Amino acid sequence: MKYKQRFKDMPIDDAWIHSQKREFFIKEISDLAFGENTIERGYSMQEVIDQIYEFSDHALKWEEGEE
């Protein structure tokens, strides 16, 4: 996977270039969304993304005192 540095003051982290590190990142984010072994339990990438957005939305509401 190729990433271009768009901002001179913000270099791209080398971890994005290494497939094993990207796989680790994906697994960790997935497990944050639905718990351990999310991928192995059959959740889709879209379900993980939706869940992370839901967590983010609830956190924002909580910070602003809406909940």
PDB file of N, CA and C in Angstrom:
ATOM      1  N   MET A   1       0.841  -1.165   0.000  1.00  0.00           N
ATOM      2  CA  MET A   1       0.000   0.000   0.000  1.00  0.00           C
ATOM      3  C   MET A   1       0.893   1.236   0.000  1.00  0.00           C
ATOM      4  N   LYS A   2       0.583   2.191  -0.851  1.00  0.00           N
ATOM      5  CA  LYS A   2       1.407   3.389  -0.958  1.00  0.00           C
ATOM      6  C   LYS A   2       0.648   4.592  -0.401  1.00  0.00           C
ATOM      7  N   TYR A   3       1.335   5.363   0.386  1.00  0.00           N
ATOM      8  CA  TYR A   3       0.788   6.600   0.929  1.00  0.00           C
ATOM      9  C   TYR A   3       1.728   7.726   0.563  1.00  0.00           C
ATOM     10  N   LYS A   4       1.170   8.855   0.184  1.00  0.00           N
ATOM     11  CA  LYS A   4       1.989  10.014  -0.146  1.00  0.00           C
ATOM     12  C   LYS A   4       1.934  10.993   1.016  1.00  0.00           C
ATOM     13  N   GLN A   5       3.075  11.534   1.344  1.00  0.00           N
ATOM     14  CA  GLN A   5       3.133  12.541   2.385  1.00  0.00           C
ATOM     15  C   GLN A   5       2.553  13.837   1.831  1.00  0.00           C
ATOM     16  N   ARG A   6       1.472  14.306   2.423  1.00  0.00           N
ATOM     17  CA  ARG A   6       0.800  15.502   1.945  1.00  0.00           C
ATOM     18  C   ARG A   6       1.232  16.743   2.712  1.00  0.00           C
ATOM     19  N   PHE A   7       1.660  16.577   3.937  1.00  0.00           N
ATOM     20  CA  PHE A   7       2.031  17.700   4.776  1.00  0.00           C
ATOM     21  C   PHE A   7       3.482  17.531   5.210  1.00  0.00           C
ATOM     22  N   LYS A   8       4.329  18.472   4.865  1.00  0.00           N
ATOM     23  CA  LYS A   8       5.760  18.353   5.108  1.00  0.00           C
ATOM     24  C   LYS A   8       6.108  18.175   6.575  1.00  0.00           C
ATOM     25  N   ASP A   9       5.341  18.790   7.456  1.00  0.00           N
ATOM     26  CA  ASP A   9       5.626  18.718   8.884  1.00  0.00           C
ATOM     27  C   ASP A   9       5.072  17.454   9.541  1.00  0.00           C
ATOM     28  N   MET A  10       4.372  16.633   8.776  1.00  0.00           N
ATOM     29  CA  MET A  10       3.741  15.437   9.325  1.00  0.00           C
ATOM     30  C   MET A  10       4.119  14.214   8.497  1.00  0.00           C
ATOM     31  N   PRO A  11       5.272  13.626   8.767  1.00  0.00           N
ATOM     32  CA  PRO A  11       5.683  12.461   7.980  1.00  0.00           C
ATOM     33  C   PRO A  11       4.792  11.248   8.261  1.00  0.00           C
ATOM     34  N   ILE A  12       4.695  10.389   7.285  1.00  0.00           N
ATOM     35  CA  ILE A  12       3.888   9.171   7.419  1.00  0.00           C
ATOM     36  C   ILE A  12       4.617   8.181   8.321  1.00  0.00           C
ATOM     37  N   ASP A  13       3.902   7.651   9.283  1.00  0.00           N
ATOM     38  CA  ASP A  13       4.447   6.636  10.179  1.00  0.00           C
ATOM     39  C   ASP A  13       4.785   5.387   9.366  1.00  0.00           C
ATOM     40  N   ASP A  14       5.969   4.851   9.562  1.00  0.00           N
ATOM     41  CA  ASP A  14       6.409   3.660   8.824  1.00  0.00           C
ATOM     42  C   ASP A  14       5.498   2.454   9.034  1.00  0.00           C
ATOM     43  N   ALA A  15       4.765   2.419  10.122  1.00  0.00           N
ATOM     44  CA  ALA A  15       3.885   1.276  10.404  1.00  0.00           C
ATOM     45  C   ALA A  15       2.811   1.112   9.329  1.00  0.00           C
ATOM     46  N   TRP A  16       2.387   2.215   8.691  1.00  0.00           N
ATOM     47  CA  TRP A  16       1.365   2.119   7.648  1.00  0.00           C
ATOM     48  C   TRP A  16       1.876   1.374   6.424  1.00  0.00           C
ATOM     49  N   ILE A  17       3.165   1.317   6.254  1.00  0.00           N
ATOM     50  CA  ILE A  17       3.756   0.688   5.074  1.00  0.00           C
ATOM     51  C   ILE A  17       3.920  -0.821   5.251  1.00  0.00           C
ATOM     52  N   HIS A  18       4.050  -1.288   6.469  1.00  0.00           N
ATOM     53  CA  HIS A  18       4.283  -2.707   6.754  1.00  0.00           C
ATOM     54  C   HIS A  18       2.960  -3.453   6.938  1.00  0.00           C
ATOM     55  N   SER A  19       2.748  -4.462   6.109  1.00  0.00           N
ATOM     56  CA  SER A  19       1.470  -5.173   6.119  1.00  0.00           C
ATOM     57  C   SER A  19       1.176  -5.836   7.464  1.00  0.00           C
ATOM     58  N   GLN A  20       2.164  -6.383   8.137  1.00  0.00           N
ATOM     59  CA  GLN A  20       1.918  -7.029   9.435  1.00  0.00           C
ATOM     60  C   GLN A  20       1.452  -6.017  10.474  1.00  0.00           C
ATOM     61  N   LYS A  21       2.033  -4.836  10.446  1.00  0.00           N
ATOM     62  CA  LYS A  21       1.633  -3.802  11.395  1.00  0.00           C
ATOM     63  C   LYS A  21       0.234  -3.290  11.079  1.00  0.00           C
ATOM     64  N   ARG A  22      -0.105  -3.193   9.785  1.00  0.00           N
ATOM     65  CA  ARG A  22      -1.471  -2.803   9.407  1.00  0.00           C
ATOM     66  C   ARG A  22      -2.462  -3.854   9.852  1.00  0.00           C
ATOM     67  N   GLU A  23      -2.132  -5.128   9.679  1.00  0.00           N
ATOM     68  CA  GLU A  23      -3.017  -6.211  10.117  1.00  0.00           C
ATOM     69  C   GLU A  23      -3.231  -6.158  11.627  1.00  0.00           C
ATOM     70  N   PHE A  24      -2.167  -5.891  12.375  1.00  0.00           N
ATOM     71  CA  PHE A  24      -2.276  -5.756  13.831  1.00  0.00           C
ATOM     72  C   PHE A  24      -3.218  -4.611  14.175  1.00  0.00           C
ATOM     73  N   PHE A  25      -3.082  -3.485  13.491  1.00  0.00           N
ATOM     74  CA  PHE A  25      -3.937  -2.323  13.720  1.00  0.00           C
ATOM     75  C   PHE A  25      -5.406  -2.678  13.465  1.00  0.00           C
ATOM     76  N   ILE A  26      -5.665  -3.328  12.350  1.00  0.00           N
ATOM     77  CA  ILE A  26      -7.036  -3.716  12.003  1.00  0.00           C
ATOM     78  C   ILE A  26      -7.622  -4.637  13.068  1.00  0.00           C
ATOM     79  N   LYS A  27      -6.836  -5.612  13.519  1.00  0.00           N
ATOM     80  CA  LYS A  27      -7.321  -6.532  14.547  1.00  0.00           C
ATOM     81  C   LYS A  27      -7.619  -5.799  15.851  1.00  0.00           C
ATOM     82  N   GLU A  28      -6.733  -4.902  16.252  1.00  0.00           N
ATOM     83  CA  GLU A  28      -6.929  -4.173  17.501  1.00  0.00           C
ATOM     84  C   GLU A  28      -8.169  -3.277  17.438  1.00  0.00           C
ATOM     85  N   ILE A  29      -8.353  -2.571  16.335  1.00  0.00           N
ATOM     86  CA  ILE A  29      -9.526  -1.710  16.188  1.00  0.00           C
ATOM     87  C   ILE A  29     -10.799  -2.547  16.167  1.00  0.00           C
ATOM     88  N   SER A  30     -10.755  -3.669  15.466  1.00  0.00           N
ATOM     89  CA  SER A  30     -11.922  -4.555  15.418  1.00  0.00           C
ATOM     90  C   SER A  30     -12.284  -5.046  16.810  1.00  0.00           C
ATOM     91  N   ASP A  31     -11.271  -5.428  17.574  1.00  0.00           N
ATOM     92  CA  ASP A  31     -11.523  -5.925  18.922  1.00  0.00           C
ATOM     93  C   ASP A  31     -12.038  -4.819  19.853  1.00  0.00           C
ATOM     94  N   LEU A  32     -11.659  -3.575  19.603  1.00  0.00           N
ATOM     95  CA  LEU A  32     -12.225  -2.468  20.378  1.00  0.00           C
ATOM     96  C   LEU A  32     -13.719  -2.329  20.106  1.00  0.00           C
ATOM     97  N   ALA A  33     -14.110  -2.595  18.886  1.00  0.00           N
ATOM     98  CA  ALA A  33     -15.510  -2.440  18.507  1.00  0.00           C
ATOM     99  C   ALA A  33     -16.408  -3.517  19.120  1.00  0.00           C
ATOM    100  N   PHE A  34     -15.980  -4.778  19.069  1.00  0.00           N
ATOM    101  CA  PHE A  34     -16.862  -5.873  19.467  1.00  0.00           C
ATOM    102  C   PHE A  34     -16.249  -6.884  20.418  1.00  0.00           C
ATOM    103  N   GLY A  35     -15.078  -6.606  20.940  1.00  0.00           N
ATOM    104  CA  GLY A  35     -14.452  -7.547  21.854  1.00  0.00           C
ATOM    105  C   GLY A  35     -13.506  -8.491  21.137  1.00  0.00           C
ATOM    106  N   GLU A  36     -12.957  -9.388  21.904  1.00  0.00           N
ATOM    107  CA  GLU A  36     -11.935 -10.297  21.407  1.00  0.00           C
ATOM    108  C   GLU A  36     -12.440 -11.149  20.243  1.00  0.00           C
ATOM    109  N   ASN A  37     -11.552 -11.370  19.289  1.00  0.00           N
ATOM    110  CA  ASN A  37     -11.809 -12.234  18.126  1.00  0.00           C
ATOM    111  C   ASN A  37     -12.963 -11.749  17.246  1.00  0.00           C
ATOM    112  N   THR A  38     -13.077 -10.454  17.102  1.00  0.00           N
ATOM    113  CA  THR A  38     -14.129  -9.874  16.271  1.00  0.00           C
ATOM    114  C   THR A  38     -14.094 -10.405  14.850  1.00  0.00           C
ATOM    115  N   ILE A  39     -12.920 -10.440  14.260  1.00  0.00           N
ATOM    116  CA  ILE A  39     -12.786 -10.893  12.870  1.00  0.00           C
ATOM    117  C   ILE A  39     -13.195 -12.360  12.757  1.00  0.00           C
ATOM    118  N   GLU A  40     -12.698 -13.160  13.687  1.00  0.00           N
ATOM    119  CA  GLU A  40     -12.977 -14.593  13.658  1.00  0.00           C
ATOM    120  C   GLU A  40     -14.454 -14.894  13.933  1.00  0.00           C
ATOM    121  N   ARG A  41     -15.153 -13.983  14.603  1.00  0.00           N
ATOM    122  CA  ARG A  41     -16.571 -14.196  14.895  1.00  0.00           C
ATOM    123  C   ARG A  41     -17.480 -13.728  13.767  1.00  0.00           C
ATOM    124  N   GLY A  42     -16.869 -13.220  12.679  1.00  0.00           N
ATOM    125  CA  GLY A  42     -17.647 -12.948  11.474  1.00  0.00           C
ATOM    126  C   GLY A  42     -18.171 -11.531  11.303  1.00  0.00           C
ATOM    127  N   TYR A  43     -17.752 -10.587  12.130  1.00  0.00           N
ATOM    128  CA  TYR A  43     -18.189  -9.209  11.928  1.00  0.00           C
ATOM    129  C   TYR A  43     -17.528  -8.648  10.674  1.00  0.00           C
ATOM    130  N   SER A  44     -18.267  -7.835   9.949  1.00  0.00           N
ATOM    131  CA  SER A  44     -17.721  -7.237   8.728  1.00  0.00           C
ATOM    132  C   SER A  44     -16.956  -5.955   9.050  1.00  0.00           C
ATOM    133  N   MET A  45     -16.155  -5.519   8.088  1.00  0.00           N
ATOM    134  CA  MET A  45     -15.441  -4.258   8.261  1.00  0.00           C
ATOM    135  C   MET A  45     -16.425  -3.109   8.456  1.00  0.00           C
ATOM    136  N   GLN A  46     -17.518  -3.132   7.718  1.00  0.00           N
ATOM    137  CA  GLN A  46     -18.507  -2.053   7.830  1.00  0.00           C
ATOM    138  C   GLN A  46     -19.147  -2.045   9.217  1.00  0.00           C
ATOM    139  N   GLU A  47     -19.414  -3.222   9.772  1.00  0.00           N
ATOM    140  CA  GLU A  47     -19.971  -3.280  11.128  1.00  0.00           C
ATOM    141  C   GLU A  47     -18.995  -2.688  12.147  1.00  0.00           C
ATOM    142  N   VAL A  48     -17.724  -2.971  11.964  1.00  0.00           N
ATOM    143  CA  VAL A  48     -16.707  -2.422  12.868  1.00  0.00           C
ATOM    144  C   VAL A  48     -16.671  -0.906  12.746  1.00  0.00           C
ATOM    145  N   ILE A  49     -16.648  -0.391  11.528  1.00  0.00           N
ATOM    146  CA  ILE A  49     -16.632   1.055  11.311  1.00  0.00           C
ATOM    147  C   ILE A  49     -17.863   1.704  11.932  1.00  0.00           C
ATOM    148  N   ASP A  50     -19.032   1.121  11.692  1.00  0.00           N
ATOM    149  CA  ASP A  50     -20.267   1.672  12.253  1.00  0.00           C
ATOM    150  C   ASP A  50     -20.229   1.702  13.775  1.00  0.00           C
ATOM    151  N   GLN A  51     -19.709   0.647  14.381  1.00  0.00           N
ATOM    152  CA  GLN A  51     -19.634   0.573  15.839  1.00  0.00           C
ATOM    153  C   GLN A  51     -18.670   1.621  16.402  1.00  0.00           C
ATOM    154  N   ILE A  52     -17.537   1.802  15.744  1.00  0.00           N
ATOM    155  CA  ILE A  52     -16.574   2.809  16.191  1.00  0.00           C
ATOM    156  C   ILE A  52     -17.194   4.206  16.081  1.00  0.00           C
ATOM    157  N   TYR A  53     -17.907   4.475  14.988  1.00  0.00           N
ATOM    158  CA  TYR A  53     -18.611   5.758  14.862  1.00  0.00           C
ATOM    159  C   TYR A  53     -19.644   5.939  15.972  1.00  0.00           C
ATOM    160  N   GLU A  54     -20.369   4.875  16.291  1.00  0.00           N
ATOM    161  CA  GLU A  54     -21.363   4.957  17.361  1.00  0.00           C
ATOM    162  C   GLU A  54     -20.696   5.276  18.699  1.00  0.00           C
ATOM    163  N   PHE A  55     -19.589   4.602  18.989  1.00  0.00           N
ATOM    164  CA  PHE A  55     -18.839   4.911  20.219  1.00  0.00           C
ATOM    165  C   PHE A  55     -18.410   6.374  20.227  1.00  0.00           C
ATOM    166  N   SER A  56     -17.924   6.843  19.099  1.00  0.00           N
ATOM    167  CA  SER A  56     -17.446   8.218  18.986  1.00  0.00           C
ATOM    168  C   SER A  56     -18.594   9.208  19.202  1.00  0.00           C
ATOM    169  N   ASP A  57     -19.725   8.945  18.586  1.00  0.00           N
ATOM    170  CA  ASP A  57     -20.891   9.825  18.742  1.00  0.00           C
ATOM    171  C   ASP A  57     -21.351   9.889  20.192  1.00  0.00           C
ATOM    172  N   HIS A  58     -21.389   8.728  20.867  1.00  0.00           N
ATOM    173  CA  HIS A  58     -21.806   8.704  22.274  1.00  0.00           C
ATOM    174  C   HIS A  58     -20.803   9.441  23.149  1.00  0.00           C
ATOM    175  N   ALA A  59     -19.534   9.305  22.855  1.00  0.00           N
ATOM    176  CA  ALA A  59     -18.506   9.996  23.636  1.00  0.00           C
ATOM    177  C   ALA A  59     -18.639  11.504  23.482  1.00  0.00           C
ATOM    178  N   LEU A  60     -18.917  11.955  22.270  1.00  0.00           N
ATOM    179  CA  LEU A  60     -19.080  13.384  22.028  1.00  0.00           C
ATOM    180  C   LEU A  60     -20.291  13.917  22.790  1.00  0.00           C
ATOM    181  N   LYS A  61     -21.394  13.174  22.747  1.00  0.00           N
ATOM    182  CA  LYS A  61     -22.595  13.594  23.483  1.00  0.00           C
ATOM    183  C   LYS A  61     -22.321  13.642  24.980  1.00  0.00           C
ATOM    184  N   TRP A  62     -21.606  12.648  25.480  1.00  0.00           N
ATOM    185  CA  TRP A  62     -21.287  12.613  26.904  1.00  0.00           C
ATOM    186  C   TRP A  62     -20.418  13.806  27.292  1.00  0.00           C
ATOM    187  N   GLU A  63     -19.407  14.111  26.450  1.00  0.00           N
ATOM    188  CA  GLU A  63     -18.530  15.249  26.714  1.00  0.00           C
ATOM    189  C   GLU A  63     -19.293  16.561  26.753  1.00  0.00           C
ATOM    190  N   GLU A  64     -20.297  16.677  25.885  1.00  0.00           N
ATOM    191  CA  GLU A  64     -21.065  17.910  25.804  1.00  0.00           C
ATOM    192  C   GLU A  64     -22.202  17.934  26.825  1.00  0.00           C
ATOM    193  N   GLY A  65     -22.355  16.890  27.616  1.00  0.00           N
ATOM    194  CA  GLY A  65     -23.367  16.840  28.658  1.00  0.00           C
ATOM    195  C   GLY A  65     -24.762  16.521  28.190  1.00  0.00           C
ATOM    196  N   GLU A  66     -24.879  15.929  27.010  1.00  0.00           N
ATOM    197  CA  GLU A  66     -26.198  15.586  26.489  1.00  0.00           C
ATOM    198  C   GLU A  66     -26.733  14.274  27.028  1.00  0.00           C
ATOM    199  N   GLU A  67     -25.854  13.444  27.545  1.00  0.00           N
ATOM    200  CA  GLU A  67     -26.311  12.150  28.085  1.00  0.00           C
ATOM    201  C   GLU A  67     -25.882  11.995  29.518  1.00  0.00           C
TER     202      GLU A  67
END
